[in-house]
Amino acid sequence: MIGSIVHLARNLRAGFVLAREGALGLFDPSALPPSARLALRMARLIERRQTEDGAARLSKALTRLGPSYVKFGQFLATRPDIVGVAAARDLERLQDRLPPFPRAQAIATIEAALGRPIDDAFLEFSEPLAAASIAQVHKARIRTPEGEETVAVKVVRPGVREGFARDLQAMRAAARLFERMVPDVRRLKPMEVVETLARSVAVEMDLRLEAAAVSELAENTKGDLDFRVPKPEWDLTARDVLTTTWIDGIRLNDLEAIERAGFDRVALGSTVIQSFLRHAIRDGYFHADMHPGNLFVDAEGRLVAVDFGIMGRLGMKERRFLAEILLGFIRRDYLRVAQVHFEAGYVPPHHSVEDFAQAIRAIGEPIHDRRADEISMAKLLTLLFEITALFDMATRTELVMLQKTMVVVEGVARNLDPKLDMWTTSEPVVREWIERNLGPLGRVEQAGRGLWTLAGVIGDLPELALRAERVLNQMEEVTARGVSLDQESVAAIGRAEARGNRWGVAALWIIAASLMIMLLRGFA
């Protein structure tokens, strides 16, 4: 009870800030029930008079609400299927920057995490260089068998876990209320969105997992001569501390410095695109936050990525899907693009493959009347997902993250080379993967894996038969006896449902009354 009141108070504050900044203008009142429409109209009475559109106001409101909501906004930027394309683009500009916490606190965190004094771990340890909502970065020196080395030390912000836990609980309460009171919102799965954010934040706050991400990406790309990542120092890494090699390089958005250093911007643009596609299609594991602040070019002209808190993963089915649809658009084979959607199970079988191919043609044909440098692969994927929604394609979180990352990657590459031909650049990577995995050699390897799996199933047949017999016996017993509920159980279910509905209606009226009180005070 007390917890519910606390969550309600926090959500009331969040609602007031969103209303005051005008962010509620993004909601469509027609999709809400009458009681919620009334609350929305009352809330919008306290909007500030501003010139920004609703999406810009949403960013401003989330910034006012604090680090947890900034992180939530950045997460929603990867889900245009939920907030819309305009809002997602604005949320990309949210700056996850906070004042740094004192060096002494960072040292205390490091000593507690590593179990030894700071002087035993580092020869030098600087003041903070950059700070965000979850962690901040310091520059340090360590001694290695090869000699002294400069490293970057990422330290988790004190108290960040407790703050995020409180705000996430309030977000869960708000999501449950929306699902209960606004049935149309359920298709957007607000509870699932909050839980996905919670998992993402939990991963970001355990820096051992980020070190593992760096290590996995380094292993995948060890043969790539034009791409590298920093090396984690495992002896100086713990849950709250991550130490990696220091990166000296030029940020990819510093075009003047890149030209002064004599690097080829056209070649760099191609490297950005091909590296991303290799990671996504070849390895099934990609950096999902490849904005210019996380990408450098080193002294040898190699692309270097940093900050691995957000990573994307694709299974073999998703990799094949991406490769085949890109190649299908390159070859204008729209029927094959449609068939890939059906083969992957993304579009329900009751739809017509030919009708779906016709819809895809409406996306593909216009791009072939333009110059190559005018064609946006990311925009094409965005339009593709919009079309697939008409054919009941369920939202695939991993594909949405992939598409959103491609938007950012394409922007970085086009900034380096405005005339970049996306299709010519990407075709070698896509074609090589398809030939390697879907050609004769790939078929042989798939057959070998299938035989190995079949052998395992045959070995498990006796145990599977025993399990099946037990399940059949239980089903026969249930069929014979039936499943019954006594009157007390039925009554208890009814009371619980009624109590939940009363709380939901009461919460809406409390929100409306609170906003009215705030409004009257504002005009007093």
C-alpha positions in Angstrom: 0.0 0.0 0.0 2.7 2.5 1.0 4.8 1.4 -2.0 1.9 2.1 -4.3 1.4 5.6 -2.8 5.2 6.3 -3.2 5.1 5.1 -6.9 2.0 7.2 -7.5 3.7 10.3 -6.0 6.7 9.8 -8.3 4.6 9.3 -11.3 2.5 12.4 -10.4 5.7 14.4 -10.4 6.8 12.9 -13.7 3.3 13.6 -15.2 3.5 17.2 -14.0 6.9 17.8 -15.6 5.8 16.1 -18.9 2.6 18.2 -18.8 4.4 21.4 -18.0 6.9 21.0 -20.8 4.1 20.2 -23.3 5.3 16.6 -24.0 1.8 15.3 -23.6 1.0 16.9 -26.9 2.4 13.7 -28.5 -0.5 11.6 -27.3 -3.5 11.0 -29.5 -6.6 11.6 -27.4 -8.8 9.6 -29.7 -7.0 6.4 -28.6 -7.8 7.0 -24.9 -11.0 6.1 -22.9 -13.2 9.1 -21.8 -11.7 9.3 -18.3 -8.2 9.4 -19.6 -9.1 12.0 -22.3 -10.5 14.2 -19.5 -7.3 13.9 -17.5 -5.1 14.6 -20.6 -7.1 17.8 -21.4 -6.7 19.0 -17.8 -3.0 18.2 -17.8 -2.5 20.2 -21.0 -3.9 23.3 -19.4 -0.6 23.9 -17.5 1.6 23.7 -20.6 4.3 26.3 -21.0 4.0 28.4 -24.1 6.9 27.3 -26.3 7.9 27.3 -29.9 9.3 23.8 -30.0 7.4 20.8 -31.3 6.1 18.0 -29.1 9.2 15.8 -29.7 11.6 18.6 -28.6 9.5 19.2 -25.5 9.7 15.5 -24.6 13.5 15.7 -24.6 13.4 18.8 -22.4 11.0 17.1 -19.9 13.1 13.9 -19.7 16.2 16.0 -19.0 14.4 17.8 -16.2 13.3 14.5 -14.7 16.9 13.2 -14.3 19.3 10.5 -15.3 16.9 7.5 -15.2 14.5 9.3 -17.5 17.3 10.5 -19.8 18.4 6.9 -20.1 14.7 5.9 -20.8 14.5 8.5 -23.5 17.7 7.3 -25.1 16.3 3.7 -25.0 13.0 4.9 -26.6 15.1 6.5 -29.4 15.8 2.9 -30.5 12.0 2.2 -30.6 10.4 4.4 -33.3 7.7 1.8 -33.5 6.6 3.0 -30.0 7.2 6.8 -30.0 7.1 7.6 -33.7 9.9 8.5 -36.1 9.9 12.3 -35.2 10.1 11.7 -31.5 12.8 9.0 -31.9 15.0 11.4 -34.0 14.6 14.1 -31.3 15.4 11.7 -28.5 18.6 10.8 -30.2 19.9 14.2 -29.3 19.4 13.7 -25.6 22.7 14.4 -23.9 23.6 11.8 -21.2 25.9 14.3 -19.4 26.0 15.0 -15.7 28.4 16.9 -13.4 31.3 14.6 -12.4 31.5 13.2 -8.9 34.7 13.9 -6.9 37.9 12.0 -7.6 38.0 10.9 -4.0 34.7 9.1 -4.4 35.9 7.4 -7.6 39.1 6.3 -5.7 37.0 4.9 -2.9 34.8 2.9 -5.4 37.9 1.5 -7.1 39.6 0.5 -3.9 36.4 -1.3 -2.7 35.9 -3.0 -6.1 39.5 -4.1 -6.6 40.2 -4.8 -2.9 43.5 -2.9 -2.9 44.8 0.7 -2.5 44.7 2.9 -5.6 48.5 3.3 -5.6 48.9 -0.5 -6.0 46.6 -0.5 -9.0 47.7 2.7 -10.9 50.8 4.7 -11.2 48.8 7.9 -12.0 45.0 8.6 -11.8 43.5 11.8 -13.2 40.5 13.9 -12.4 37.3 12.9 -14.2 37.4 13.6 -18.0 33.7 12.9 -18.8 30.7 12.0 -16.8 27.3 10.4 -17.6 24.3 9.1 -15.7 25.8 5.7 -14.9 29.6 6.2 -14.9 32.5 8.6 -15.5 35.9 8.2 -17.1 39.4 8.9 -15.8 42.8 8.7 -17.5 45.5 6.6 -15.7 48.8 4.9 -16.0 49.6 1.3 -15.2 52.7 -0.9 -15.3 52.7 -3.9 -17.6 55.4 -6.5 -18.6 55.9 -4.5 -21.7 56.4 -1.2 -19.8 54.1 1.6 -18.7 50.8 2.0 -20.5 48.0 4.7 -20.5 44.5 3.4 -19.8 40.9 4.6 -19.5 39.2 3.8 -16.2 35.4 3.8 -16.1 33.9 4.1 -12.6 30.2 3.6 -11.7 28.5 6.6 -10.1 27.9 6.1 -6.4 24.2 5.4 -5.5 23.2 5.0 -9.2 21.8 1.5 -8.7 19.4 2.6 -5.9 18.2 5.6 -7.9 17.5 3.6 -11.1 15.8 0.9 -9.0 13.4 3.5 -7.5 12.6 5.1 -10.8 12.1 1.7 -12.6 9.6 0.6 -10.0 7.6 3.8 -10.6 7.8 3.2 -14.4 6.6 -0.4 -13.9 3.6 0.9 -11.9 2.8 3.5 -14.6 3.1 0.8 -17.3 0.7 -1.5 -15.4 -1.8 1.3 -15.1 -1.7 2.1 -18.8 -2.1 -1.5 -19.8 -5.1 -1.8 -17.5 -6.9 1.4 -18.3 -6.0 1.9 -22.0 -6.4 -1.5 -23.8 -5.1 -0.1 -27.2 -1.7 0.6 -25.5 -1.2 -3.1 -24.9 0.0 -3.7 -28.4 3.0 -1.5 -27.7 3.8 -3.8 -24.7 4.7 -1.0 -22.1 5.6 -3.5 -19.4 7.9 -5.3 -21.8 9.5 -2.0 -22.8 10.2 -1.1 -19.1 11.6 -4.6 -18.4 13.8 -4.4 -21.5 15.1 -1.0 -20.2 15.7 -2.6 -16.8 17.8 -5.4 -18.3 19.7 -2.9 -20.5 20.5 -0.7 -17.5 21.5 -3.7 -15.4 24.0 -4.8 -18.0 25.4 -1.2 -18.3 25.9 -1.0 -14.6 27.9 -4.2 -14.4 31.2 -3.2 -16.1 32.4 -6.8 -16.2 29.8 -7.4 -18.8 31.0 -4.4 -20.9 34.5 -5.8 -20.6 33.1 -9.1 -22.0 31.5 -7.2 -24.8 34.8 -5.6 -25.7 36.5 -8.9 -25.6 33.9 -10.7 -27.8 34.0 -7.9 -30.4 37.8 -7.9 -30.4 37.8 -11.7 -31.0 35.3 -11.4 -33.8 37.3 -8.7 -35.6 40.8 -9.8 -35.0 41.3 -10.5 -38.7 39.9 -7.1 -39.7 42.8 -4.8 -40.7 40.7 -1.6 -40.8 38.9 -1.9 -37.4 40.0 -2.4 -33.8 38.7 -2.0 -30.2 40.5 -1.3 -26.9 41.8 -4.2 -24.9 40.2 -4.7 -21.4 42.6 -5.1 -18.4 40.9 -7.9 -16.6 43.0 -7.6 -13.4 41.8 -4.0 -13.1 38.1 -4.6 -13.9 35.3 -5.4 -11.5 31.5 -4.8 -11.3 32.1 -1.1 -10.7 35.3 -0.5 -12.5 36.4 -1.1 -16.2 39.9 -0.5 -17.3 40.8 -0.6 -21.0 43.7 0.6 -23.2 43.6 4.4 -23.8 42.5 5.4 -27.4 44.5 8.2 -29.0 42.6 9.2 -32.2 40.5 11.7 -34.0 36.7 11.7 -33.6 34.9 11.0 -36.8 32.9 14.2 -36.6 36.1 16.3 -36.6 36.4 16.6 -40.3 39.0 19.3 -40.3 41.4 17.3 -38.1 40.8 14.2 -40.3 41.8 16.1 -43.4 44.8 17.8 -41.7 46.0 14.3 -40.7 45.8 13.3 -44.3 43.2 10.5 -44.0 40.9 9.6 -46.9 37.4 10.6 -45.8 35.8 8.5 -48.7 37.7 5.4 -47.6 36.7 6.0 -43.9 33.0 6.3 -44.9 33.2 2.9 -46.6 35.0 1.4 -43.6 32.2 2.6 -41.3 29.5 0.9 -43.4 31.4 -2.3 -44.1 32.6 -2.7 -40.6 29.0 -2.4 -39.2 27.6 -4.8 -41.8 30.4 -7.4 -41.1 29.7 -7.3 -37.4 25.9 -7.6 -37.9 25.8 -10.1 -40.7 29.0 -12.1 -40.4 29.3 -12.1 -36.6 25.7 -11.5 -35.4 27.1 -9.1 -32.7 27.4 -5.4 -33.3 28.0 -2.1 -31.5 24.5 -0.5 -31.2 25.6 3.0 -30.2 27.9 4.0 -33.1 27.5 7.7 -32.9 30.5 9.9 -33.8 31.5 10.4 -30.1 32.2 6.7 -29.9 34.1 6.3 -33.1 37.7 7.4 -33.8 40.4 7.0 -36.5 43.8 6.1 -35.0 47.3 7.1 -36.3 47.3 4.1 -38.6 44.0 5.0 -40.2 42.0 2.3 -38.5 38.4 2.8 -37.3 38.3 2.4 -33.5 35.1 2.0 -31.4 34.7 2.7 -27.7 31.8 2.6 -25.1 30.3 -0.9 -25.3 27.4 -0.5 -22.9 24.7 -1.1 -25.7 25.3 -4.1 -28.0 23.0 -5.8 -30.5 22.9 -9.5 -31.2 21.3 -11.3 -34.2 20.7 -15.0 -34.6 21.4 -16.9 -37.8 17.8 -16.4 -39.0 17.9 -12.7 -38.5 21.3 -12.4 -40.2 20.1 -14.4 -43.2 17.0 -12.2 -43.3 19.0 -9.0 -43.3 21.5 -10.2 -45.9 18.8 -11.6 -48.3 16.5 -8.5 -48.2 19.5 -6.2 -48.8 20.6 -8.3 -51.7 17.1 -8.6 -53.0 16.7 -4.8 -53.1 20.1 -4.5 -54.8 18.9 -7.0 -57.5 15.3 -5.7 -57.5 14.1 -9.2 -56.7 11.0 -8.2 -54.7 9.5 -11.6 -54.8 12.5 -13.1 -53.0 12.4 -10.3 -50.4 8.8 -11.2 -49.7 9.6 -14.9 -49.5 12.3 -14.3 -47.0 9.8 -12.6 -44.7 7.5 -15.6 -44.9 10.3 -18.1 -44.5 11.5 -16.3 -41.4 8.0 -16.5 -39.9 7.8 -12.7 -39.6 4.6 -12.4 -41.7 1.7 -14.7 -41.0 1.1 -17.3 -43.7 -2.5 -16.3 -44.3 -1.2 -13.3 -46.3 -0.3 -13.6 -50.0 3.4 -13.6 -50.9 2.6 -11.9 -54.2 0.6 -9.1 -52.5 3.4 -8.6 -50.1 5.9 -8.5 -53.0 3.8 -5.9 -54.6 3.9 -3.7 -51.5 7.7 -4.1 -51.3 8.0 -3.1 -55.0 6.4 0.2 -54.0 9.4 0.8 -51.7 12.1 -0.5 -54.0 11.3 0.9 -57.4 11.5 4.7 -56.5 15.0 4.3 -55.2 16.2 2.9 -58.5 15.3 6.1 -60.2 17.7 8.1 -58.0 21.4 8.5 -57.9 23.2 6.0 -55.7 24.3 8.7 -53.2 20.7 9.8 -52.8 19.5 6.4 -51.6 19.3 5.8 -47.9 19.5 2.2 -46.8 18.3 3.1 -43.3 15.3 4.9 -44.7 14.6 1.9 -46.9 14.5 -0.4 -43.9 12.3 2.1 -42.1 9.8 2.1 -44.9 10.0 -1.7 -45.1 9.0 -2.0 -41.4 6.1 0.4 -42.0 4.8 -1.7 -44.9 5.3 -5.0 -42.9 3.1 -3.6 -40.2 0.2 -3.6 -42.7 0.8 -7.3 -43.1 0.7 -8.0 -39.3 4.4 -8.4 -38.9 5.1 -8.5 -35.2 7.7 -6.0 -33.8 11.1 -7.6 -33.6 13.2 -5.7 -31.0 16.5 -6.9 -32.4 15.6 -5.8 -35.9 14.3 -2.4 -34.7 17.7 -1.9 -32.9 19.5 -2.9 -36.0 17.6 -0.5 -38.2 18.0 2.3 -35.7 21.8 1.7 -35.5 22.0 1.6 -39.3 20.4 5.1 -39.3 23.2 6.4 -37.1 25.9 4.5 -39.0 24.7 5.8 -42.3 24.7 9.4 -40.9 28.3 9.0 -39.8 29.4 7.6 -43.1 27.5 10.3 -45.2 29.1 13.0 -43.0 32.5 11.7 -44.1 31.5 11.2 -47.7 28.3 13.0 -48.8 28.3 11.1 -52.1 28.7 7.7 -50.6 27.1 4.9 -52.7 25.5 2.7 -49.9 24.7 -0.2 -52.3 28.1 -0.5 -54.0 29.7 -0.2 -50.6 27.6 -2.8 -48.8 27.2 -5.4 -51.7 30.6 -7.1 -51.2 30.0 -7.8 -47.5 26.4 -9.0 -48.2 27.4 -11.1 -51.2 30.4 -12.7 -49.4 28.2 -13.8 -46.5 25.5 -15.2 -48.7 28.0 -17.1 -50.8 29.8 -18.4 -47.7 26.7 -19.5 -45.7 24.0 -20.1 -48.4 26.2 -21.5 -51.1 27.4 -25.1 -51.5 29.9 -25.0 -48.7 27.4 -23.4 -46.4 24.9 -26.1 -47.3 27.4 -28.9 -46.4 28.1 -27.3 -43.1 24.4 -26.9 -42.3 23.9 -30.6 -43.2 26.7 -31.5 -40.8 25.2 -29.5 -38.0 21.8 -31.0 -38.8 23.2 -34.6 -38.6 24.9 -33.8 -35.2 21.6 -32.4 -33.9 19.7 -35.5 -35.1 22.2 -37.8 -33.5 21.6 -36.0 -30.2 17.8 -36.3 -30.5 18.1 -40.0 -31.3 20.2 -40.5 -28.2 17.6 -38.8 -26.1 14.6 -40.7 -27.5 14.2 -43.2 -24.6 14.0 -40.4 -22.0 11.7 -38.4 -24.3 9.4 -41.4 -24.6 9.2 -41.7 -20.8 8.4 -38.0 -20.4 5.7 -38.2 -23.1 4.1 -41.2 -21.3 4.0 -39.2 -18.0 2.4 -36.2 -19.7 -0.2 -38.3 -21.4 -1.1 -40.0 -18.1 -1.5 -36.6 -16.4 -3.7 -35.3 -19.3 -5.9 -38.3 -19.1 -6.3 -37.8 -15.3 -7.2 -34.1 -15.8 -9.7 -35.0 -18.5 -11.3 -37.6 -16.3 -11.6 -35.4 -13.2 -11.8 -32.0 -14.8 -10.5 -28.7 -13.3 -12.9 -27.1 -10.7 -12.9 -23.9 -8.8 -14.9 -23.6 -5.6 -17.2 -20.7 -4.9 -14.7 -19.0 -2.6 -12.0 -19.0 -5.3 -14.4 -17.5 -7.9 -15.5 -14.8 -5.4 -11.8 -14.0 -4.6 -11.0 -13.6 -8.3 -13.9 -11.3 -8.7 -12.9 -9.2 -5.6 -9.3 -8.9 -6.9 -10.4 -7.8 -10.3 -12.8 -5.2 -8.9 -10.2 -3.9 -6.5 -7.7 -3.5 -9.4 -10.2 -1.5 -11.4 -11.1 0.7 -8.5 -7.4 1.5 -7.9 -6.9 2.3 -11.6 -9.9 4.7 -11.7 -8.9 6.3 -8.4 -5.4 6.8 -9.7 -6.6 8.7 -12.7 -8.8 10.9 -10.6 -6.0 11.6 -8.2 -3.8 12.6 -11.1 -6.5 14.9 -12.5 -7.2 16.5 -9.1 -3.4 17.0 -8.4 -2.9 18.7 -11.8 -5.9 20.9 -11.2 -4.4 22.0 -7.8 -1.1 22.7 -9.4 -2.9 24.7 -12.1 -4.7 26.8 -9.6 -1.5 27.4 -7.7 0.2 28.4 -10.9 -2.4 31.0 -11.6 -2.6 32.2 -8.0 
